[in-house]
Amino acid sequence: MSTKSAKAKSKSAVKNPITYYYNPYYNEESQLQFLEVWQVLEDDVLGSMYPWQYGPTAETSNRIVTLNFLALKNFEKDYRKYFDQIFIYKASAKLLAEGNVHRLGSILQPNLILCFDIYQLEKFGDKAALAGLKFLTSIGATIMIEGVDKAPVDVLTKYPASYFLLDYRYYNSSNKGLLSILSQLTKANNITMVVGNVKDKNNIDMFIDNNITIFSGSAFSRPKRKVDAFVTASKDEAVEDKKTYIVQAENAPSVEDKKTEKEENVVIEVTSQRDEIKARLAAAAAKKVAEREREKQLRLEQEALEKEKEAQRLEKERQQKIEEEKKKALKLKAGQVATSNEEFAGLKKSTDKDKEIVRGANVIKLNVSRPTKKKK
């Protein structure tokens, strides 16, 4: 390579350090289902690096968060333009941290599936990861989990997900029993399995027999830079996937269901998976608004109750003060005019002519001298 071309490549790498590609997922009838976003890092020294090469290094620092949000920003124009096409983006578990997850939630689109590695979730901390995933699903996000091939069952069922991503290279005729177990598990939990890294179609029937029908890999197609290369040719087939989806009323309530708060199933006629995701997203948002309204109402009721209690307490104190004042006034009045029997008995024994008794501010003078006998 000449010095000129080397310099040109170096400048290009600096200007565009990340190149984005789209990896397609097809069903068994060769209809486009998803487009997975790939990002290739162009390094001046190391050359082109794929996510599985630089990802683990970036995971050790917070740079992975920057790379993730940069990628979401860069292909935003595509998933907004092709709003009927479903996109997959593999995100770091670090995006589930408080602050990051709210920023992620604010830019979600109904046609975007977020994919997380199950071992990253465990390493990040299952409680924090679970809290982040629950927040995302509560606002209508669709979650995919990869790396499930060797994960224990208790770990698989711990995290909320709509999709499991299997690695084709891990399965062969000797461990096909695992597919049967996974098929039963995912069916019971309403999870769809998809398969990546399909290099050949030798074992495809093994997956199809277990109701797994969505695949990606070089056996089907290679990644390409422009989304048009896939969507223009097969958009109609991808969109016109007519199905009847049954969604829980709490996820996609009709107007009447909102009024009566029914828990019955609602049948929704849709023409694409986007319609289903839109319904779930809109319903989750409506549910969130309703929850906030309930919380606000409860808060107002609690504040009113506390104010009423405080008013009752003050009124009780006021009444107690009034009663105390009345008692003091009555006691003072009684003291000013009454003298006890003991006091009068003491007065009779006195030899003084006059005796003073103090009652409040009054001084009572009594003449207690004995009468003298008249001389005859």
GROMACS .gro file of C-alpha atoms in nm:
model
  376
    1MET     CA    1   0.000   0.000   0.000
    2SER     CA    2   0.138   0.341  -0.094
    3THR     CA    3   0.198   0.615   0.163
    4LYS     CA    4  -0.080   0.826   0.005
    5SER     CA    5  -0.344   0.554   0.028
    6ALA     CA    6  -0.235   0.473   0.386
    7LYS     CA    7  -0.276   0.837   0.486
    8ALA     CA    8  -0.616   0.855   0.313
    9LYS     CA    9  -0.733   0.544   0.498
   10SER     CA   10  -0.604   0.687   0.826
   11LYS     CA   11  -0.795   1.013   0.771
   12SER     CA   12  -1.108   0.822   0.678
   13ALA     CA   13  -1.083   0.610   0.994
   14VAL     CA   14  -1.047   0.921   1.208
   15LYS     CA   15  -1.341   1.090   1.037
   16ASN     CA   16  -1.566   0.781   1.053
   17PRO     CA   17  -1.434   0.567   1.339
   18ILE     CA   18  -1.746   0.347   1.339
   19THR     CA   19  -1.919   0.193   1.039
   20TYR     CA   20  -2.268   0.049   1.083
   21TYR     CA   21  -2.397  -0.263   0.908
   22TYR     CA   22  -2.730  -0.447   0.907
   23ASN     CA   23  -2.746  -0.822   0.964
   24PRO     CA   24  -3.082  -0.963   0.846
   25TYR     CA   25  -3.297  -1.230   1.009
   26TYR     CA   26  -3.529  -1.437   0.786
   27ASN     CA   27  -3.798  -1.692   0.851
   28GLU     CA   28  -3.808  -2.033   0.683
   29GLU     CA   29  -3.999  -1.880   0.391
   30SER     CA   30  -3.718  -1.627   0.331
   31GLN     CA   31  -3.927  -1.332   0.454
   32LEU     CA   32  -3.734  -1.056   0.631
   33GLN     CA   33  -3.812  -1.044   1.003
   34PHE     CA   34  -3.547  -0.835   1.180
   35LEU     CA   35  -3.240  -0.624   1.100
   36GLU     CA   36  -2.965  -0.649   1.359
   37VAL     CA   37  -2.735  -0.347   1.388
   38TRP     CA   38  -2.364  -0.424   1.365
   39GLN     CA   39  -2.095  -0.167   1.436
   40VAL     CA   40  -1.738  -0.204   1.309
   41LEU     CA   41  -1.467   0.009   1.473
   42GLU     CA   42  -1.201   0.141   1.236
   43ASP     CA   43  -0.872   0.166   1.426
   44ASP     CA   44  -0.559   0.328   1.279
   45VAL     CA   45  -0.335   0.052   1.411
   46LEU     CA   46  -0.553  -0.257   1.450
   47GLY     CA   47  -0.772  -0.201   1.146
   48SER     CA   48  -1.139  -0.306   1.139
   49MET     CA   49  -1.263  -0.447   1.470
   50TYR     CA   50  -1.601  -0.617   1.514
   51PRO     CA   51  -1.816  -0.580   1.828
   52TRP     CA   52  -1.710  -0.919   1.963
   53GLN     CA   53  -1.348  -0.801   1.935
   54TYR     CA   54  -1.359  -0.453   2.091
   55GLY     CA   55  -1.679  -0.500   2.296
   56PRO     CA   56  -1.521  -0.696   2.585
   57THR     CA   57  -1.246  -0.432   2.615
   58ALA     CA   58  -1.494  -0.144   2.605
   59GLU     CA   59  -1.708  -0.320   2.868
   60THR     CA   60  -1.430  -0.273   3.125
   61SER     CA   61  -1.479   0.104   3.105
   62ASN     CA   62  -1.767   0.343   3.060
   63ARG     CA   63  -1.676   0.391   2.693
   64ILE     CA   64  -1.922   0.115   2.606
   65VAL     CA   65  -2.207   0.342   2.723
   66THR     CA   66  -2.087   0.619   2.489
   67LEU     CA   67  -2.054   0.372   2.200
   68ASN     CA   68  -2.406   0.238   2.260
   69PHE     CA   69  -2.577   0.576   2.264
   70LEU     CA   70  -2.369   0.689   1.965
   71ALA     CA   71  -2.488   0.384   1.769
   72LEU     CA   72  -2.852   0.443   1.864
   73LYS     CA   73  -2.818   0.802   1.747
   74ASN     CA   74  -2.651   0.708   1.419
   75PHE     CA   75  -2.906   0.458   1.293
   76GLU     CA   76  -3.203   0.652   1.435
   77LYS     CA   77  -3.287   0.791   1.090
   78ASP     CA   78  -3.321   0.436   0.957
   79TYR     CA   79  -3.553   0.292   1.220
   80ARG     CA   80  -3.764   0.609   1.205
   81LYS     CA   81  -3.784   0.596   0.824
   82TYR     CA   82  -3.860   0.223   0.805
   83PHE     CA   83  -4.107   0.226   1.091
   84ASP     CA   84  -4.266  -0.106   0.985
   85GLN     CA   85  -3.932  -0.286   1.002
   86ILE     CA   86  -3.813  -0.438   1.332
   87PHE     CA   87  -3.451  -0.359   1.430
   88ILE     CA   88  -3.235  -0.533   1.690
   89TYR     CA   89  -2.959  -0.359   1.881
   90LYS     CA   90  -2.725  -0.543   2.119
   91ALA     CA   91  -2.679  -0.313   2.416
   92SER     CA   92  -2.447  -0.327   2.714
   93ALA     CA   93  -2.591  -0.418   3.053
   94LYS     CA   94  -2.438  -0.091   3.176
   95LEU     CA   95  -2.722   0.092   3.004
   96LEU     CA   96  -2.949  -0.054   3.273
   97ALA     CA   97  -2.781   0.155   3.543
   98GLU     CA   98  -2.992   0.430   3.700
   99GLY     CA   99  -2.968   0.740   3.482
  100ASN     CA  100  -2.858   0.546   3.173
  101VAL     CA  101  -3.177   0.339   3.167
  102HIS     CA  102  -3.399   0.648   3.184
  103ARG     CA  103  -3.204   0.808   2.901
  104LEU     CA  104  -3.242   0.484   2.705
  105GLY     CA  105  -3.615   0.475   2.777
  106SER     CA  106  -3.657   0.830   2.647
  107ILE     CA  107  -3.528   0.737   2.298
  108LEU     CA  108  -3.701   0.400   2.257
  109GLN     CA  109  -3.897   0.328   1.941
  110PRO     CA  110  -4.170   0.063   1.906
  111ASN     CA  111  -3.979  -0.107   1.623
  112LEU     CA  112  -3.654  -0.145   1.821
  113ILE     CA  113  -3.566  -0.463   2.012
  114LEU     CA  114  -3.295  -0.428   2.279
  115CYS     CA  115  -3.074  -0.735   2.311
  116PHE     CA  116  -2.871  -0.803   2.630
  117ASP     CA  117  -2.618  -1.076   2.704
  118ILE     CA  118  -2.734  -1.291   2.995
  119TYR     CA  119  -2.385  -1.322   3.143
  120GLN     CA  120  -2.337  -0.946   3.132
  121LEU     CA  121  -2.666  -0.910   3.319
  122GLU     CA  122  -2.542  -1.148   3.589
  123LYS     CA  123  -2.204  -0.974   3.608
  124PHE     CA  124  -2.368  -0.630   3.625
  125GLY     CA  125  -2.571  -0.748   3.922
  126ASP     CA  126  -2.896  -0.931   3.889
  127LYS     CA  127  -3.092  -0.693   4.114
  128ALA     CA  128  -2.981  -0.379   3.928
  129ALA     CA  129  -3.021  -0.550   3.590
  130LEU     CA  130  -3.365  -0.680   3.682
  131ALA     CA  131  -3.477  -0.335   3.799
  132GLY     CA  132  -3.358  -0.179   3.471
  133LEU     CA  133  -3.528  -0.444   3.256
  134LYS     CA  134  -3.853  -0.413   3.452
  135PHE     CA  135  -3.848  -0.037   3.397
  136LEU     CA  136  -3.793  -0.079   3.023
  137THR     CA  137  -4.068  -0.340   2.987
  138SER     CA  138  -4.305  -0.121   3.193
  139ILE     CA  139  -4.278   0.152   2.928
  140GLY     CA  140  -4.326  -0.093   2.642
  141ALA     CA  141  -3.972  -0.196   2.543
  142THR     CA  142  -3.918  -0.533   2.373
  143ILE     CA  143  -3.629  -0.733   2.522
  144MET     CA  144  -3.415  -1.006   2.365
  145ILE     CA  145  -3.156  -1.204   2.563
  146GLU     CA  146  -2.859  -1.381   2.406
  147GLY     CA  147  -2.614  -1.632   2.553
  148VAL     CA  148  -2.895  -1.851   2.682
  149ASP     CA  149  -2.750  -2.172   2.536
  150LYS     CA  150  -2.556  -2.269   2.849
  151ALA     CA  151  -2.744  -2.067   3.109
  152PRO     CA  152  -2.920  -2.245   3.401
  153VAL     CA  153  -3.301  -2.255   3.391
  154ASP     CA  154  -3.340  -2.038   3.704
  155VAL     CA  155  -3.131  -1.765   3.536
  156LEU     CA  156  -3.328  -1.792   3.212
  157THR     CA  157  -3.662  -1.740   3.382
  158LYS     CA  158  -3.539  -1.458   3.605
  159TYR     CA  159  -3.522  -1.180   3.346
  160PRO     CA  160  -3.827  -1.053   3.150
  161ALA     CA  161  -3.785  -1.114   2.776
  162SER     CA  162  -3.986  -1.160   2.458
  163TYR     CA  163  -3.705  -1.329   2.261
  164PHE     CA  164  -3.413  -1.568   2.322
  165LEU     CA  165  -3.122  -1.558   2.074
  166LEU     CA  166  -2.954  -1.898   2.026
  167ASP     CA  167  -2.611  -1.963   1.874
  168TYR     CA  168  -2.643  -2.211   1.584
  169ARG     CA  169  -2.281  -2.326   1.625
  170TYR     CA  170  -2.353  -2.470   1.968
  171TYR     CA  171  -2.614  -2.725   1.853
  172ASN     CA  172  -2.581  -3.055   1.673
  173SER     CA  173  -2.745  -3.397   1.674
  174SER     CA  174  -2.583  -3.491   2.006
  175ASN     CA  175  -2.747  -3.210   2.208
  176LYS     CA  176  -3.075  -3.162   2.021
  177GLY     CA  177  -3.257  -3.265   2.341
  178LEU     CA  178  -3.164  -2.924   2.481
  179LEU     CA  179  -3.370  -2.758   2.207
  180SER     CA  180  -3.674  -2.957   2.315
  181ILE     CA  181  -3.630  -2.840   2.676
  182LEU     CA  182  -3.585  -2.479   2.565
  183SER     CA  183  -3.888  -2.506   2.339
  184GLN     CA  184  -4.110  -2.618   2.628
  185LEU     CA  185  -3.969  -2.351   2.859
  186THR     CA  186  -4.016  -2.065   2.612
  187LYS     CA  187  -4.365  -2.179   2.514
  188ALA     CA  188  -4.470  -2.176   2.881
  189ASN     CA  189  -4.329  -1.823   2.923
  190ASN     CA  190  -4.452  -1.681   2.588
  191ILE     CA  191  -4.096  -1.630   2.456
  192THR     CA  192  -3.993  -1.660   2.088
  193MET     CA  193  -3.657  -1.819   2.004
  194VAL     CA  194  -3.443  -1.703   1.711
  195VAL     CA  195  -3.110  -1.840   1.588
  196GLY     CA  196  -2.794  -1.653   1.485
  197ASN     CA  197  -2.458  -1.746   1.330
  198VAL     CA  198  -2.605  -1.999   1.084
  199LYS     CA  199  -2.311  -2.095   0.863
  200ASP     CA  200  -2.487  -2.380   0.684
  201LYS     CA  201  -2.834  -2.532   0.674
  202ASN     CA  202  -2.742  -2.886   0.773
  203ASN     CA  203  -2.923  -2.875   1.109
  204ILE     CA  204  -3.201  -2.628   1.027
  205ASP     CA  205  -3.469  -2.899   1.048
  206MET     CA  206  -3.370  -2.966   1.409
  207PHE     CA  207  -3.473  -2.610   1.498
  208ILE     CA  208  -3.785  -2.608   1.283
  209ASP     CA  209  -3.904  -2.927   1.456
  210ASN     CA  210  -3.893  -2.728   1.782
  211ASN     CA  211  -4.095  -2.436   1.640
  212ILE     CA  212  -3.788  -2.213   1.583
  213THR     CA  213  -3.825  -2.048   1.244
  214ILE     CA  214  -3.623  -1.724   1.243
  215PHE     CA  215  -3.255  -1.739   1.144
  216SER     CA  216  -2.958  -1.517   1.059
  217GLY     CA  217  -2.609  -1.587   0.934
  218SER     CA  218  -2.406  -1.627   0.616
  219ALA     CA  219  -2.620  -1.924   0.509
  220PHE     CA  220  -2.903  -1.674   0.451
  221SER     CA  221  -2.738  -1.338   0.381
  222ARG     CA  222  -2.436  -1.128   0.467
  223PRO     CA  223  -2.452  -0.793   0.650
  224LYS     CA  224  -2.476  -0.481   0.434
  225ARG     CA  225  -2.431  -0.114   0.509
  226LYS     CA  226  -2.758   0.017   0.370
  227VAL     CA  227  -3.094  -0.085   0.510
  228ASP     CA  228  -3.249  -0.033   0.163
  229ALA     CA  229  -3.067  -0.340   0.036
  230PHE     CA  230  -3.299  -0.554   0.248
  231VAL     CA  231  -3.617  -0.357   0.306
  232THR     CA  232  -3.685  -0.234  -0.049
  233ALA     CA  233  -3.687  -0.585  -0.188
  234SER     CA  234  -3.890  -0.754   0.084
  235LYS     CA  235  -4.079  -0.481   0.268
  236ASP     CA  236  -4.421  -0.601   0.150
  237GLU     CA  237  -4.356  -0.957   0.262
  238ALA     CA  238  -4.231  -0.836   0.601
  239VAL     CA  239  -4.528  -0.607   0.661
  240GLU     CA  240  -4.805  -0.824   0.520
  241ASP     CA  241  -4.755  -1.091   0.784
  242LYS     CA  242  -5.126  -1.098   0.874
  243LYS     CA  243  -5.192  -1.242   1.217
  244THR     CA  244  -5.437  -1.207   1.501
  245TYR     CA  245  -5.254  -1.122   1.821
  246ILE     CA  246  -5.415  -1.180   2.159
  247VAL     CA  247  -5.294  -0.925   2.410
  248GLN     CA  248  -5.383  -0.892   2.778
  249ALA     CA  249  -5.632  -0.615   2.848
  250GLU     CA  250  -5.389  -0.446   3.084
  251ASN     CA  251  -5.135  -0.427   2.800
  252ALA     CA  252  -5.365  -0.311   2.522
  253PRO     CA  253  -5.700  -0.198   2.663
  254SER     CA  254  -5.981  -0.065   2.449
  255VAL     CA  255  -6.179   0.243   2.552
  256GLU     CA  256  -6.442   0.033   2.728
  257ASP     CA  257  -6.178  -0.173   2.905
  258LYS     CA  258  -6.019   0.146   3.037
  259LYS     CA  259  -6.353   0.250   3.181
  260THR     CA  260  -6.446  -0.082   3.340
  261GLU     CA  261  -6.091  -0.204   3.411
  262LYS     CA  262  -6.166  -0.553   3.275
  263GLU     CA  263  -5.896  -0.820   3.287
  264GLU     CA  264  -6.021  -1.015   2.984
  265ASN     CA  265  -5.818  -1.079   2.668
  266VAL     CA  266  -5.853  -0.837   2.378
  267VAL     CA  267  -5.825  -0.957   2.017
  268ILE     CA  268  -5.638  -0.713   1.793
  269GLU     CA  269  -5.621  -0.747   1.414
  270VAL     CA  270  -5.279  -0.631   1.291
  271THR     CA  271  -5.080  -0.650   0.967
  272SER     CA  272  -4.729  -0.649   1.113
  273GLN     CA  273  -4.535  -0.710   1.429
  274ARG     CA  274  -4.491  -0.333   1.457
  275ASP     CA  275  -4.866  -0.295   1.517
  276GLU     CA  276  -4.846  -0.536   1.807
  277ILE     CA  277  -4.546  -0.356   1.955
  278LYS     CA  278  -4.718  -0.019   1.903
  279ALA     CA  279  -5.026  -0.145   2.086
  280ARG     CA  280  -4.815  -0.267   2.377
  281LEU     CA  281  -4.616   0.058   2.389
  282ALA     CA  282  -4.929   0.276   2.382
  283ALA     CA  283  -5.100   0.060   2.643
  284ALA     CA  284  -4.797   0.064   2.870
  285ALA     CA  285  -4.782   0.443   2.842
  286ALA     CA  286  -5.155   0.469   2.921
  287LYS     CA  287  -5.109   0.234   3.215
  288LYS     CA  288  -4.820   0.446   3.340
  289VAL     CA  289  -5.029   0.763   3.316
  290ALA     CA  290  -5.315   0.594   3.503
  291GLU     CA  291  -5.075   0.481   3.775
  292ARG     CA  292  -4.941   0.833   3.813
  293GLU     CA  293  -5.295   0.971   3.834
  294ARG     CA  294  -5.380   0.715   4.102
  295GLU     CA  295  -5.063   0.803   4.293
  296LYS     CA  296  -5.148   1.173   4.266
  297GLN     CA  297  -5.505   1.111   4.387
  298LEU     CA  298  -5.381   0.900   4.679
  299ARG     CA  299  -5.129   1.169   4.769
  300LEU     CA  300  -5.397   1.440   4.764
  301GLU     CA  301  -5.630   1.223   4.975
  302GLN     CA  302  -5.349   1.156   5.223
  303GLU     CA  303  -5.266   1.527   5.246
  304ALA     CA  304  -5.635   1.611   5.301
  305LEU     CA  305  -5.658   1.344   5.573
  306GLU     CA  306  -5.347   1.477   5.746
  307LYS     CA  307  -5.486   1.833   5.731
  308GLU     CA  308  -5.814   1.714   5.880
  309LYS     CA  309  -5.632   1.531   6.160
  310GLU     CA  310  -5.424   1.842   6.232
  311ALA     CA  311  -5.740   2.059   6.242
  312GLN     CA  312  -5.904   1.811   6.480
  313ARG     CA  313  -5.595   1.813   6.703
  314LEU     CA  314  -5.589   2.193   6.717
  315GLU     CA  315  -5.963   2.207   6.791
  316LYS     CA  316  -5.919   1.954   7.071
  317GLU     CA  317  -5.637   2.158   7.221
  318ARG     CA  318  -5.852   2.472   7.197
  319GLN     CA  319  -6.143   2.303   7.371
  320GLN     CA  320  -5.910   2.172   7.643
  321LYS     CA  321  -5.779   2.524   7.704
  322ILE     CA  322  -6.134   2.659   7.725
  323GLU     CA  323  -6.227   2.390   7.980
  324GLU     CA  324  -5.917   2.462   8.187
  325GLU     CA  325  -5.995   2.835   8.189
  326LYS     CA  326  -6.352   2.762   8.299
  327LYS     CA  327  -6.230   2.542   8.583
  328LYS     CA  328  -5.984   2.808   8.700
  329ALA     CA  329  -6.257   3.075   8.693
  330LEU     CA  330  -6.499   2.859   8.892
  331LYS     CA  331  -6.233   2.773   9.149
  332LEU     CA  332  -6.141   3.139   9.194
  333LYS     CA  333  -6.506   3.241   9.233
  334ALA     CA  334  -6.573   2.969   9.488
  335GLY     CA  335  -6.262   3.070   9.686
  336GLN     CA  336  -6.365   3.431   9.704
  337VAL     CA  337  -6.698   3.366   9.889
  338ALA     CA  338  -6.665   3.032  10.065
  339THR     CA  339  -6.494   2.933  10.386
  340SER     CA  340  -6.455   2.574  10.495
  341ASN     CA  341  -6.589   2.431  10.823
  342GLU     CA  342  -6.233   2.377  10.946
  343GLU     CA  343  -6.154   2.744  10.895
  344PHE     CA  344  -6.465   2.852  11.091
  345ALA     CA  345  -6.380   2.605  11.368
  346GLY     CA  346  -6.038   2.765  11.390
  347LEU     CA  347  -6.186   3.108  11.402
  348LYS     CA  348  -6.411   3.017  11.698
  349LYS     CA  349  -6.108   2.923  11.903
  350SER     CA  350  -5.935   3.252  11.832
  351THR     CA  351  -5.931   3.512  12.114
  352ASP     CA  352  -5.859   3.797  11.879
  353LYS     CA  353  -6.140   4.034  11.820
  354ASP     CA  354  -6.088   4.046  11.445
  355LYS     CA  355  -5.968   3.774  11.205
  356GLU     CA  356  -5.872   3.821  10.841
  357ILE     CA  357  -5.931   3.558  10.572
  358VAL     CA  358  -5.769   3.607  10.231
  359ARG     CA  359  -5.966   3.490   9.928
  360GLY     CA  360  -5.799   3.582   9.605
  361ALA     CA  361  -5.780   3.962   9.585
  362ASN     CA  362  -6.038   4.006   9.867
  363VAL     CA  363  -5.970   4.030  10.235
  364ILE     CA  364  -6.257   3.927  10.460
  365LYS     CA  365  -6.257   4.071  10.812
  366LEU     CA  366  -6.459   3.885  11.073
  367ASN     CA  367  -6.539   3.985  11.431
  368VAL     CA  368  -6.504   3.668  11.638
  369SER     CA  369  -6.485   3.821  11.987
  370ARG     CA  370  -6.710   3.664  12.251
  371PRO     CA  371  -7.005   3.868  12.370
  372THR     CA  372  -6.967   4.017  12.722
  373LYS     CA  373  -7.230   3.966  12.991
  374LYS     CA  374  -7.418   4.271  13.108
  375LYS     CA  375  -7.389   4.352  13.473
  376LYS     CA  376  -7.700   4.353  13.676
   0.00000   0.00000   0.00000
